[in-house]
Amino acid sequence: MPTFWNCLSKVIDDNLYVFGGFTNETTNHNFYVLNLKTKEWKVYESNIFKNLDAVTQNQNTLIEEKNGFYIIDEYKMFYLDLKTNSIKQYKNKLSKHYPGKFILNDTVYGIFESKTDPKYNFIFEKYPLKKHITNVNDFIVLDQIYYEDRTELYFTISVIFMLLVITIYLIITKKYWFISLIYNTPFIYSIKKDKLFYKGKLVSVLNNYDRLLLEKQILSKNNFFPLSDLNDLFSDCKQQDTMDVLIKRRETKLNGFIKTIAAVSGLSPEKICAFKKHDSDKRIKEIQILPNAITYI
């Protein structure tokens, strides 16, 4: 709560309303409410204080009433209702301007310009304000909210900001987990980084042959391709391998890949490597690695 002076206050039910005056050598445009039961302050912003200097600069222009204050501003009269958060402007104008005035209860005491006595330019007078209100219901409700509770707004902004921070953190630290959710595949293979992720976590047990298998699948655009295409991956350029040796080495590497992926994910061998015969040539056996379970990015 800031330090301010020349302010106005009123207790209505369980709330203390404090407004007007000055704070830090500037006009106070805020509105403060103290819950007398919980001892908690709430701060509101009010546009009406910016328009009515009488409220903020001179408390003698206000007449206290049951649920608020009557406000005198030039020839106009307003009623500031603290309970319904509204401000009314009465249609009839006051008959006297207010220079040098002082309000006590509902009566103005002041030095007013004299128009009836030629001997004097000014005269001291007093008159009840309420006698000028011929009809208490003859008013216009201004199209202004007297005060607007920003507490909920600030809380909402704080929650949105925290959610934004958490989201950014998760996107940065859980990037591949998010991508896995988006594509609905447990495995994500980063082509640029040459790394495999399972549900956002790096699979660090892959060897070079495992990566070659995945890269071969990338070249096939995640479709089935002939199993024999893998032979070149496992051939030894230093020696002439027979077909039986190549096939045996290929099967060994495939089984090793299947065991690695199964250990990480718990998938069955059939879901790790799918096999089928070629549609037109049944002699050709085809393979697809991690069908419907991997996305390459």
mmCIF file of C-alpha atoms in Angstrom:
data_model
loop_
_atom_site.group_PDB
_atom_site.id
_atom_site.type_symbol
_atom_site.label_atom_id
_atom_site.label_comp_id
_atom_site.label_asym_id
_atom_site.label_seq_id
_atom_site.Cartn_x
_atom_site.Cartn_y
_atom_site.Cartn_z
ATOM 1 C CA MET A 1 0.000 0.000 0.000
ATOM 2 C CA PRO A 2 1.552 3.347 -1.024
ATOM 3 C CA THR A 3 1.779 6.403 1.188
ATOM 4 C CA PHE A 4 -0.748 9.069 0.194
ATOM 5 C CA TRP A 5 -2.437 12.087 1.771
ATOM 6 C CA ASN A 6 -5.563 14.239 1.486
ATOM 7 C CA CYS A 7 -7.448 11.077 0.560
ATOM 8 C CA LEU A 8 -11.074 10.127 1.182
ATOM 9 C CA SER A 9 -12.348 7.026 2.934
ATOM 10 C CA LYS A 10 -15.597 5.353 3.861
ATOM 11 C CA VAL A 11 -16.626 2.072 5.505
ATOM 12 C CA ILE A 12 -19.475 0.174 3.843
ATOM 13 C CA ASP A 13 -20.358 -3.230 5.255
ATOM 14 C CA ASP A 14 -17.043 -5.065 5.711
ATOM 15 C CA ASN A 15 -14.977 -2.904 3.358
ATOM 16 C CA LEU A 16 -12.952 0.262 3.844
ATOM 17 C CA TYR A 17 -12.837 2.338 0.659
ATOM 18 C CA VAL A 18 -9.855 4.695 0.233
ATOM 19 C CA PHE A 19 -9.458 6.941 -2.808
ATOM 20 C CA GLY A 20 -8.465 10.361 -4.066
ATOM 21 C CA GLY A 21 -5.710 12.537 -2.718
ATOM 22 C CA PHE A 22 -2.090 12.351 -3.745
ATOM 23 C CA THR A 23 0.647 9.738 -3.689
ATOM 24 C CA ASN A 24 4.324 10.327 -4.432
ATOM 25 C CA GLU A 25 3.547 13.955 -5.323
ATOM 26 C CA THR A 26 1.145 12.916 -8.073
ATOM 27 C CA THR A 27 -2.621 12.646 -8.182
ATOM 28 C CA ASN A 28 -3.841 9.268 -6.998
ATOM 29 C CA HIS A 29 -5.903 7.637 -9.752
ATOM 30 C CA ASN A 30 -6.184 4.294 -8.008
ATOM 31 C CA PHE A 31 -8.866 2.975 -5.719
ATOM 32 C CA TYR A 32 -8.074 0.899 -2.645
ATOM 33 C CA VAL A 33 -10.393 -1.475 -0.794
ATOM 34 C CA LEU A 34 -9.502 -3.080 2.526
ATOM 35 C CA ASN A 35 -11.496 -6.126 3.577
ATOM 36 C CA LEU A 36 -11.844 -5.533 7.302
ATOM 37 C CA LYS A 37 -12.354 -9.234 7.994
ATOM 38 C CA THR A 38 -9.448 -10.693 6.029
ATOM 39 C CA LYS A 39 -7.230 -7.575 6.285
ATOM 40 C CA GLU A 40 -6.462 -7.913 2.586
ATOM 41 C CA TRP A 41 -6.020 -4.931 0.267
ATOM 42 C CA LYS A 42 -7.177 -4.801 -3.328
ATOM 43 C CA VAL A 43 -6.087 -2.115 -5.763
ATOM 44 C CA TYR A 44 -8.356 -0.930 -8.562
ATOM 45 C CA GLU A 45 -7.952 1.510 -11.412
ATOM 46 C CA SER A 46 -10.492 4.263 -11.931
ATOM 47 C CA ASN A 47 -10.994 6.408 -15.015
ATOM 48 C CA ILE A 48 -13.442 8.649 -13.197
ATOM 49 C CA PHE A 49 -10.693 10.173 -11.048
ATOM 50 C CA LYS A 50 -8.924 11.347 -14.181
ATOM 51 C CA ASN A 51 -12.060 13.237 -15.231
ATOM 52 C CA LEU A 52 -13.156 14.718 -11.910
ATOM 53 C CA ASP A 53 -10.393 16.688 -10.251
ATOM 54 C CA ALA A 54 -12.804 17.505 -7.461
ATOM 55 C CA VAL A 55 -12.568 13.926 -6.248
ATOM 56 C CA THR A 56 -8.800 13.789 -6.155
ATOM 57 C CA GLN A 57 -7.816 17.292 -5.116
ATOM 58 C CA ASN A 58 -10.380 18.707 -2.719
ATOM 59 C CA GLN A 59 -12.407 16.604 -0.358
ATOM 60 C CA ASN A 60 -14.541 19.610 0.569
ATOM 61 C CA THR A 61 -16.389 19.041 -2.714
ATOM 62 C CA LEU A 62 -17.860 15.746 -1.491
ATOM 63 C CA ILE A 63 -20.864 15.141 0.711
ATOM 64 C CA GLU A 64 -20.884 11.828 2.504
ATOM 65 C CA GLU A 65 -24.010 9.726 2.186
ATOM 66 C CA LYS A 66 -25.065 6.194 3.149
ATOM 67 C CA ASN A 67 -23.381 4.241 0.341
ATOM 68 C CA GLY A 68 -21.098 6.830 -1.166
ATOM 69 C CA PHE A 69 -20.639 10.528 -1.844
ATOM 70 C CA TYR A 70 -22.265 13.410 -3.655
ATOM 71 C CA ILE A 71 -19.697 15.204 -5.819
ATOM 72 C CA ILE A 72 -19.809 18.846 -6.839
ATOM 73 C CA ASP A 73 -17.930 19.776 -10.001
ATOM 74 C CA GLU A 74 -18.608 23.259 -11.364
ATOM 75 C CA TYR A 75 -22.410 23.466 -11.699
ATOM 76 C CA LYS A 76 -22.831 19.716 -12.037
ATOM 77 C CA MET A 77 -23.700 17.265 -9.302
ATOM 78 C CA PHE A 78 -22.882 13.580 -9.231
ATOM 79 C CA TYR A 79 -23.544 10.694 -6.916
ATOM 80 C CA LEU A 80 -20.771 8.192 -6.465
ATOM 81 C CA ASP A 81 -22.223 4.855 -5.302
ATOM 82 C CA LEU A 82 -19.488 2.691 -3.772
ATOM 83 C CA LYS A 83 -21.788 -0.264 -3.249
ATOM 84 C CA THR A 84 -23.018 -0.665 -6.828
ATOM 85 C CA ASN A 85 -19.831 0.635 -8.484
ATOM 86 C CA SER A 86 -21.740 3.299 -10.404
ATOM 87 C CA ILE A 87 -21.718 7.057 -10.783
ATOM 88 C CA LYS A 88 -24.815 9.117 -11.576
ATOM 89 C CA GLN A 89 -25.060 12.636 -12.924
ATOM 90 C CA TYR A 90 -28.132 14.620 -11.942
ATOM 91 C CA LYS A 91 -29.907 16.338 -14.816
ATOM 92 C CA ASN A 92 -30.529 19.654 -13.081
ATOM 93 C CA LYS A 93 -27.551 21.965 -12.560
ATOM 94 C CA LEU A 94 -26.723 23.854 -9.412
ATOM 95 C CA SER A 95 -27.744 27.515 -9.362
ATOM 96 C CA LYS A 96 -24.439 28.686 -7.931
ATOM 97 C CA HIS A 97 -20.839 28.271 -8.928
ATOM 98 C CA TYR A 98 -18.558 27.130 -6.132
ATOM 99 C CA PRO A 99 -15.626 29.555 -5.623
ATOM 100 C CA GLY A 100 -14.365 29.674 -2.034
ATOM 101 C CA LYS A 101 -16.806 27.018 -0.917
ATOM 102 C CA PHE A 102 -16.724 24.676 2.040
ATOM 103 C CA ILE A 103 -19.175 21.822 2.438
ATOM 104 C CA LEU A 104 -20.323 20.739 5.871
ATOM 105 C CA ASN A 105 -22.863 17.948 6.012
ATOM 106 C CA ASP A 106 -25.091 18.842 3.046
ATOM 107 C CA THR A 107 -24.668 22.617 3.136
ATOM 108 C CA VAL A 108 -22.283 24.774 1.103
ATOM 109 C CA TYR A 109 -20.618 27.688 2.881
ATOM 110 C CA GLY A 110 -18.774 30.025 0.578
ATOM 111 C CA ILE A 111 -18.129 33.411 -0.923
ATOM 112 C CA PHE A 112 -20.217 33.731 -4.055
ATOM 113 C CA GLU A 113 -20.511 36.369 -6.715
ATOM 114 C CA SER A 114 -23.330 38.771 -5.864
ATOM 115 C CA LYS A 115 -25.793 39.622 -8.614
ATOM 116 C CA THR A 116 -28.510 41.178 -6.416
ATOM 117 C CA ASP A 117 -26.661 43.695 -4.264
ATOM 118 C CA PRO A 118 -24.857 46.389 -6.316
ATOM 119 C CA LYS A 119 -22.805 47.463 -3.313
ATOM 120 C CA TYR A 120 -20.926 44.179 -3.120
ATOM 121 C CA ASN A 121 -19.229 42.062 -5.785
ATOM 122 C CA PHE A 122 -19.130 38.997 -3.542
ATOM 123 C CA ILE A 123 -21.187 37.842 -0.590
ATOM 124 C CA PHE A 124 -20.884 35.107 2.004
ATOM 125 C CA GLU A 125 -23.747 32.616 1.692
ATOM 126 C CA LYS A 126 -24.802 29.159 2.679
ATOM 127 C CA TYR A 127 -27.377 26.859 1.098
ATOM 128 C CA PRO A 128 -28.323 23.164 1.311
ATOM 129 C CA LEU A 129 -27.314 21.246 -1.787
ATOM 130 C CA LYS A 130 -30.077 18.692 -1.624
ATOM 131 C CA LYS A 131 -32.720 21.355 -2.072
ATOM 132 C CA HIS A 132 -31.464 21.664 -5.627
ATOM 133 C CA ILE A 133 -32.306 18.019 -6.277
ATOM 134 C CA THR A 134 -36.016 18.274 -6.916
ATOM 135 C CA ASN A 135 -36.225 14.585 -7.798
ATOM 136 C CA VAL A 136 -33.679 12.100 -6.453
ATOM 137 C CA ASN A 137 -34.509 9.755 -9.339
ATOM 138 C CA ASP A 138 -33.894 12.401 -11.978
ATOM 139 C CA PHE A 139 -30.380 11.380 -12.981
ATOM 140 C CA ILE A 140 -28.337 9.866 -15.771
ATOM 141 C CA VAL A 141 -26.112 6.863 -15.108
ATOM 142 C CA LEU A 142 -22.832 7.738 -16.784
ATOM 143 C CA ASP A 143 -21.399 5.234 -19.180
ATOM 144 C CA GLN A 144 -18.396 4.673 -16.901
ATOM 145 C CA ILE A 145 -17.517 1.989 -14.435
ATOM 146 C CA TYR A 146 -16.625 3.600 -11.165
ATOM 147 C CA TYR A 147 -13.903 1.111 -10.433
ATOM 148 C CA GLU A 148 -12.823 -2.029 -12.192
ATOM 149 C CA ASP A 149 -11.373 -4.939 -10.275
ATOM 150 C CA ARG A 150 -8.116 -5.818 -12.014
ATOM 151 C CA THR A 151 -7.119 -8.493 -9.470
ATOM 152 C CA GLU A 152 -8.645 -11.322 -11.492
ATOM 153 C CA LEU A 153 -7.174 -9.901 -14.703
ATOM 154 C CA TYR A 154 -3.681 -9.720 -13.209
ATOM 155 C CA PHE A 155 -4.064 -13.250 -11.853
ATOM 156 C CA THR A 156 -5.149 -14.496 -15.293
ATOM 157 C CA ILE A 157 -2.195 -12.758 -16.953
ATOM 158 C CA SER A 158 0.169 -14.300 -14.389
ATOM 159 C CA VAL A 159 -1.257 -17.783 -15.011
ATOM 160 C CA ILE A 160 -0.987 -17.341 -18.797
ATOM 161 C CA PHE A 161 2.603 -16.122 -18.431
ATOM 162 C CA MET A 162 3.535 -19.103 -16.238
ATOM 163 C CA LEU A 163 1.889 -21.509 -18.677
ATOM 164 C CA LEU A 164 3.780 -19.863 -21.533
ATOM 165 C CA VAL A 165 7.089 -20.246 -19.676
ATOM 166 C CA ILE A 166 6.330 -23.894 -18.889
ATOM 167 C CA THR A 167 5.311 -24.536 -22.501
ATOM 168 C CA ILE A 168 8.507 -22.980 -23.860
ATOM 169 C CA TYR A 169 10.556 -25.000 -21.362
ATOM 170 C CA LEU A 170 8.834 -28.230 -22.369
ATOM 171 C CA ILE A 171 9.226 -27.470 -26.070
ATOM 172 C CA ILE A 172 12.943 -26.897 -25.589
ATOM 173 C CA THR A 173 13.650 -29.805 -23.255
ATOM 174 C CA LYS A 174 10.937 -32.183 -24.500
ATOM 175 C CA LYS A 175 11.053 -31.330 -28.184
ATOM 176 C CA TYR A 176 11.038 -34.902 -29.479
ATOM 177 C CA TRP A 177 8.371 -35.935 -26.991
ATOM 178 C CA PHE A 178 6.101 -33.247 -28.466
ATOM 179 C CA ILE A 179 6.946 -34.344 -32.012
ATOM 180 C CA SER A 180 6.166 -37.926 -31.027
ATOM 181 C CA LEU A 181 2.743 -36.825 -29.782
ATOM 182 C CA ILE A 182 2.051 -34.793 -32.903
ATOM 183 C CA TYR A 183 2.918 -37.604 -35.323
ATOM 184 C CA ASN A 184 1.547 -40.305 -33.013
ATOM 185 C CA THR A 185 4.655 -42.482 -33.391
ATOM 186 C CA PRO A 186 6.804 -43.567 -30.431
ATOM 187 C CA PHE A 187 10.060 -43.303 -32.402
ATOM 188 C CA ILE A 188 11.486 -40.111 -33.914
ATOM 189 C CA TYR A 189 14.656 -40.231 -36.002
ATOM 190 C CA SER A 190 16.507 -36.943 -36.484
ATOM 191 C CA ILE A 191 18.202 -37.146 -39.876
ATOM 192 C CA LYS A 192 20.284 -34.051 -39.216
ATOM 193 C CA LYS A 193 21.528 -35.251 -35.826
ATOM 194 C CA ASP A 194 21.603 -38.917 -36.837
ATOM 195 C CA LYS A 195 19.903 -39.837 -33.556
ATOM 196 C CA LEU A 196 16.934 -41.989 -32.587
ATOM 197 C CA PHE A 197 14.461 -40.968 -29.862
ATOM 198 C CA TYR A 198 11.865 -43.123 -28.147
ATOM 199 C CA LYS A 199 9.020 -41.128 -26.554
ATOM 200 C CA GLY A 200 11.306 -38.119 -26.379
ATOM 201 C CA LYS A 201 14.283 -39.937 -24.846
ATOM 202 C CA LEU A 202 17.517 -40.510 -26.747
ATOM 203 C CA VAL A 203 18.256 -44.119 -27.665
ATOM 204 C CA SER A 204 21.976 -44.185 -26.934
ATOM 205 C CA VAL A 205 22.609 -47.892 -27.533
ATOM 206 C CA LEU A 206 22.446 -47.778 -31.337
ATOM 207 C CA ASN A 207 25.549 -48.931 -33.213
ATOM 208 C CA ASN A 208 26.645 -47.951 -36.708
ATOM 209 C CA TYR A 209 24.864 -50.912 -38.330
ATOM 210 C CA ASP A 210 21.600 -49.931 -36.602
ATOM 211 C CA ARG A 211 21.889 -46.432 -38.046
ATOM 212 C CA LEU A 212 22.609 -47.854 -41.503
ATOM 213 C CA LEU A 213 19.393 -49.862 -41.317
ATOM 214 C CA LEU A 214 17.385 -46.752 -40.419
ATOM 215 C CA GLU A 215 19.044 -44.712 -43.161
ATOM 216 C CA LYS A 216 18.194 -47.442 -45.660
ATOM 217 C CA GLN A 217 14.588 -47.217 -44.571
ATOM 218 C CA ILE A 218 14.699 -43.426 -45.079
ATOM 219 C CA LEU A 219 15.827 -43.924 -48.681
ATOM 220 C CA SER A 220 12.804 -46.168 -49.218
ATOM 221 C CA LYS A 221 10.524 -43.380 -47.963
ATOM 222 C CA ASN A 222 9.298 -45.515 -45.090
ATOM 223 C CA ASN A 223 7.910 -48.151 -47.455
ATOM 224 C CA PHE A 224 8.734 -51.828 -47.941
ATOM 225 C CA PHE A 225 11.976 -52.503 -49.831
ATOM 226 C CA PRO A 226 13.753 -55.708 -50.925
ATOM 227 C CA LEU A 227 15.561 -57.479 -48.114
ATOM 228 C CA SER A 228 18.452 -58.168 -50.476
ATOM 229 C CA ASP A 229 19.159 -54.410 -50.609
ATOM 230 C CA LEU A 230 20.651 -54.771 -47.139
ATOM 231 C CA ASN A 231 23.417 -57.060 -48.405
ATOM 232 C CA ASP A 232 25.516 -54.111 -49.552
ATOM 233 C CA LEU A 233 25.384 -52.658 -46.050
ATOM 234 C CA PHE A 234 27.044 -55.698 -44.527
ATOM 235 C CA SER A 235 29.466 -56.765 -47.261
ATOM 236 C CA ASP A 236 33.183 -56.751 -46.532
ATOM 237 C CA CYS A 237 35.083 -54.930 -49.274
ATOM 238 C CA LYS A 238 38.360 -56.547 -48.155
ATOM 239 C CA GLN A 239 37.210 -60.044 -49.026
ATOM 240 C CA GLN A 240 34.915 -61.820 -51.429
ATOM 241 C CA ASP A 241 31.898 -62.923 -49.348
ATOM 242 C CA THR A 242 29.683 -65.718 -50.527
ATOM 243 C CA MET A 243 25.926 -65.173 -50.575
ATOM 244 C CA ASP A 244 25.503 -67.505 -47.591
ATOM 245 C CA VAL A 245 27.998 -65.446 -45.581
ATOM 246 C CA LEU A 246 26.218 -62.194 -46.489
ATOM 247 C CA ILE A 247 22.825 -63.587 -45.585
ATOM 248 C CA LYS A 248 24.096 -64.898 -42.251
ATOM 249 C CA ARG A 249 25.770 -61.579 -41.436
ATOM 250 C CA ARG A 250 22.602 -59.697 -42.475
ATOM 251 C CA GLU A 251 20.433 -61.855 -40.221
ATOM 252 C CA THR A 252 22.830 -61.365 -37.319
ATOM 253 C CA LYS A 253 22.742 -57.581 -37.684
ATOM 254 C CA LEU A 254 18.961 -57.546 -38.065
ATOM 255 C CA ASN A 255 18.488 -59.710 -34.965
ATOM 256 C CA GLY A 256 20.821 -57.402 -33.043
ATOM 257 C CA PHE A 257 18.779 -54.366 -34.143
ATOM 258 C CA ILE A 258 15.510 -56.075 -33.169
ATOM 259 C CA LYS A 259 16.850 -56.944 -29.696
ATOM 260 C CA THR A 260 18.066 -53.375 -29.137
ATOM 261 C CA ILE A 261 14.738 -51.807 -30.128
ATOM 262 C CA ALA A 262 12.764 -54.416 -28.169
ATOM 263 C CA ALA A 263 14.818 -53.687 -25.045
ATOM 264 C CA VAL A 264 14.086 -49.977 -25.367
ATOM 265 C CA SER A 265 10.413 -50.113 -26.302
ATOM 266 C CA GLY A 266 9.091 -53.569 -25.474
ATOM 267 C CA LEU A 267 7.821 -53.997 -29.045
ATOM 268 C CA SER A 268 7.558 -57.483 -30.485
ATOM 269 C CA PRO A 269 9.929 -58.508 -33.333
ATOM 270 C CA GLU A 270 6.978 -58.429 -35.762
ATOM 271 C CA LYS A 271 6.337 -54.738 -34.978
ATOM 272 C CA ILE A 272 10.014 -53.855 -35.267
ATOM 273 C CA CYS A 273 10.615 -55.502 -38.644
ATOM 274 C CA ALA A 274 7.724 -56.429 -40.916
ATOM 275 C CA PHE A 275 8.272 -58.859 -43.796
ATOM 276 C CA LYS A 276 6.234 -59.697 -46.858
ATOM 277 C CA LYS A 277 6.631 -61.077 -50.361
ATOM 278 C CA HIS A 278 6.809 -58.745 -53.333
ATOM 279 C CA ASP A 279 3.424 -58.101 -54.893
ATOM 280 C CA SER A 280 4.424 -59.179 -58.415
ATOM 281 C CA ASP A 281 7.447 -61.412 -57.810
ATOM 282 C CA LYS A 282 6.830 -63.738 -54.879
ATOM 283 C CA ARG A 283 10.473 -64.837 -54.883
ATOM 284 C CA ILE A 284 11.501 -61.411 -53.553
ATOM 285 C CA LYS A 285 11.203 -60.919 -49.810
ATOM 286 C CA GLU A 286 10.640 -57.334 -48.591
ATOM 287 C CA ILE A 287 11.184 -55.615 -45.265
ATOM 288 C CA GLN A 288 9.911 -52.497 -43.514
ATOM 289 C CA ILE A 289 11.624 -51.240 -40.339
ATOM 290 C CA LEU A 290 9.386 -49.965 -37.529
ATOM 291 C CA PRO A 291 6.207 -49.771 -39.648
ATOM 292 C CA ASN A 292 3.798 -47.080 -38.349
ATOM 293 C CA ALA A 293 6.081 -46.591 -35.347
ATOM 294 C CA ILE A 294 8.693 -44.099 -36.555
ATOM 295 C CA THR A 295 8.817 -40.626 -38.043
ATOM 296 C CA TYR A 296 11.864 -39.219 -39.792
ATOM 297 C CA ILE A 297 12.476 -35.495 -39.464
#
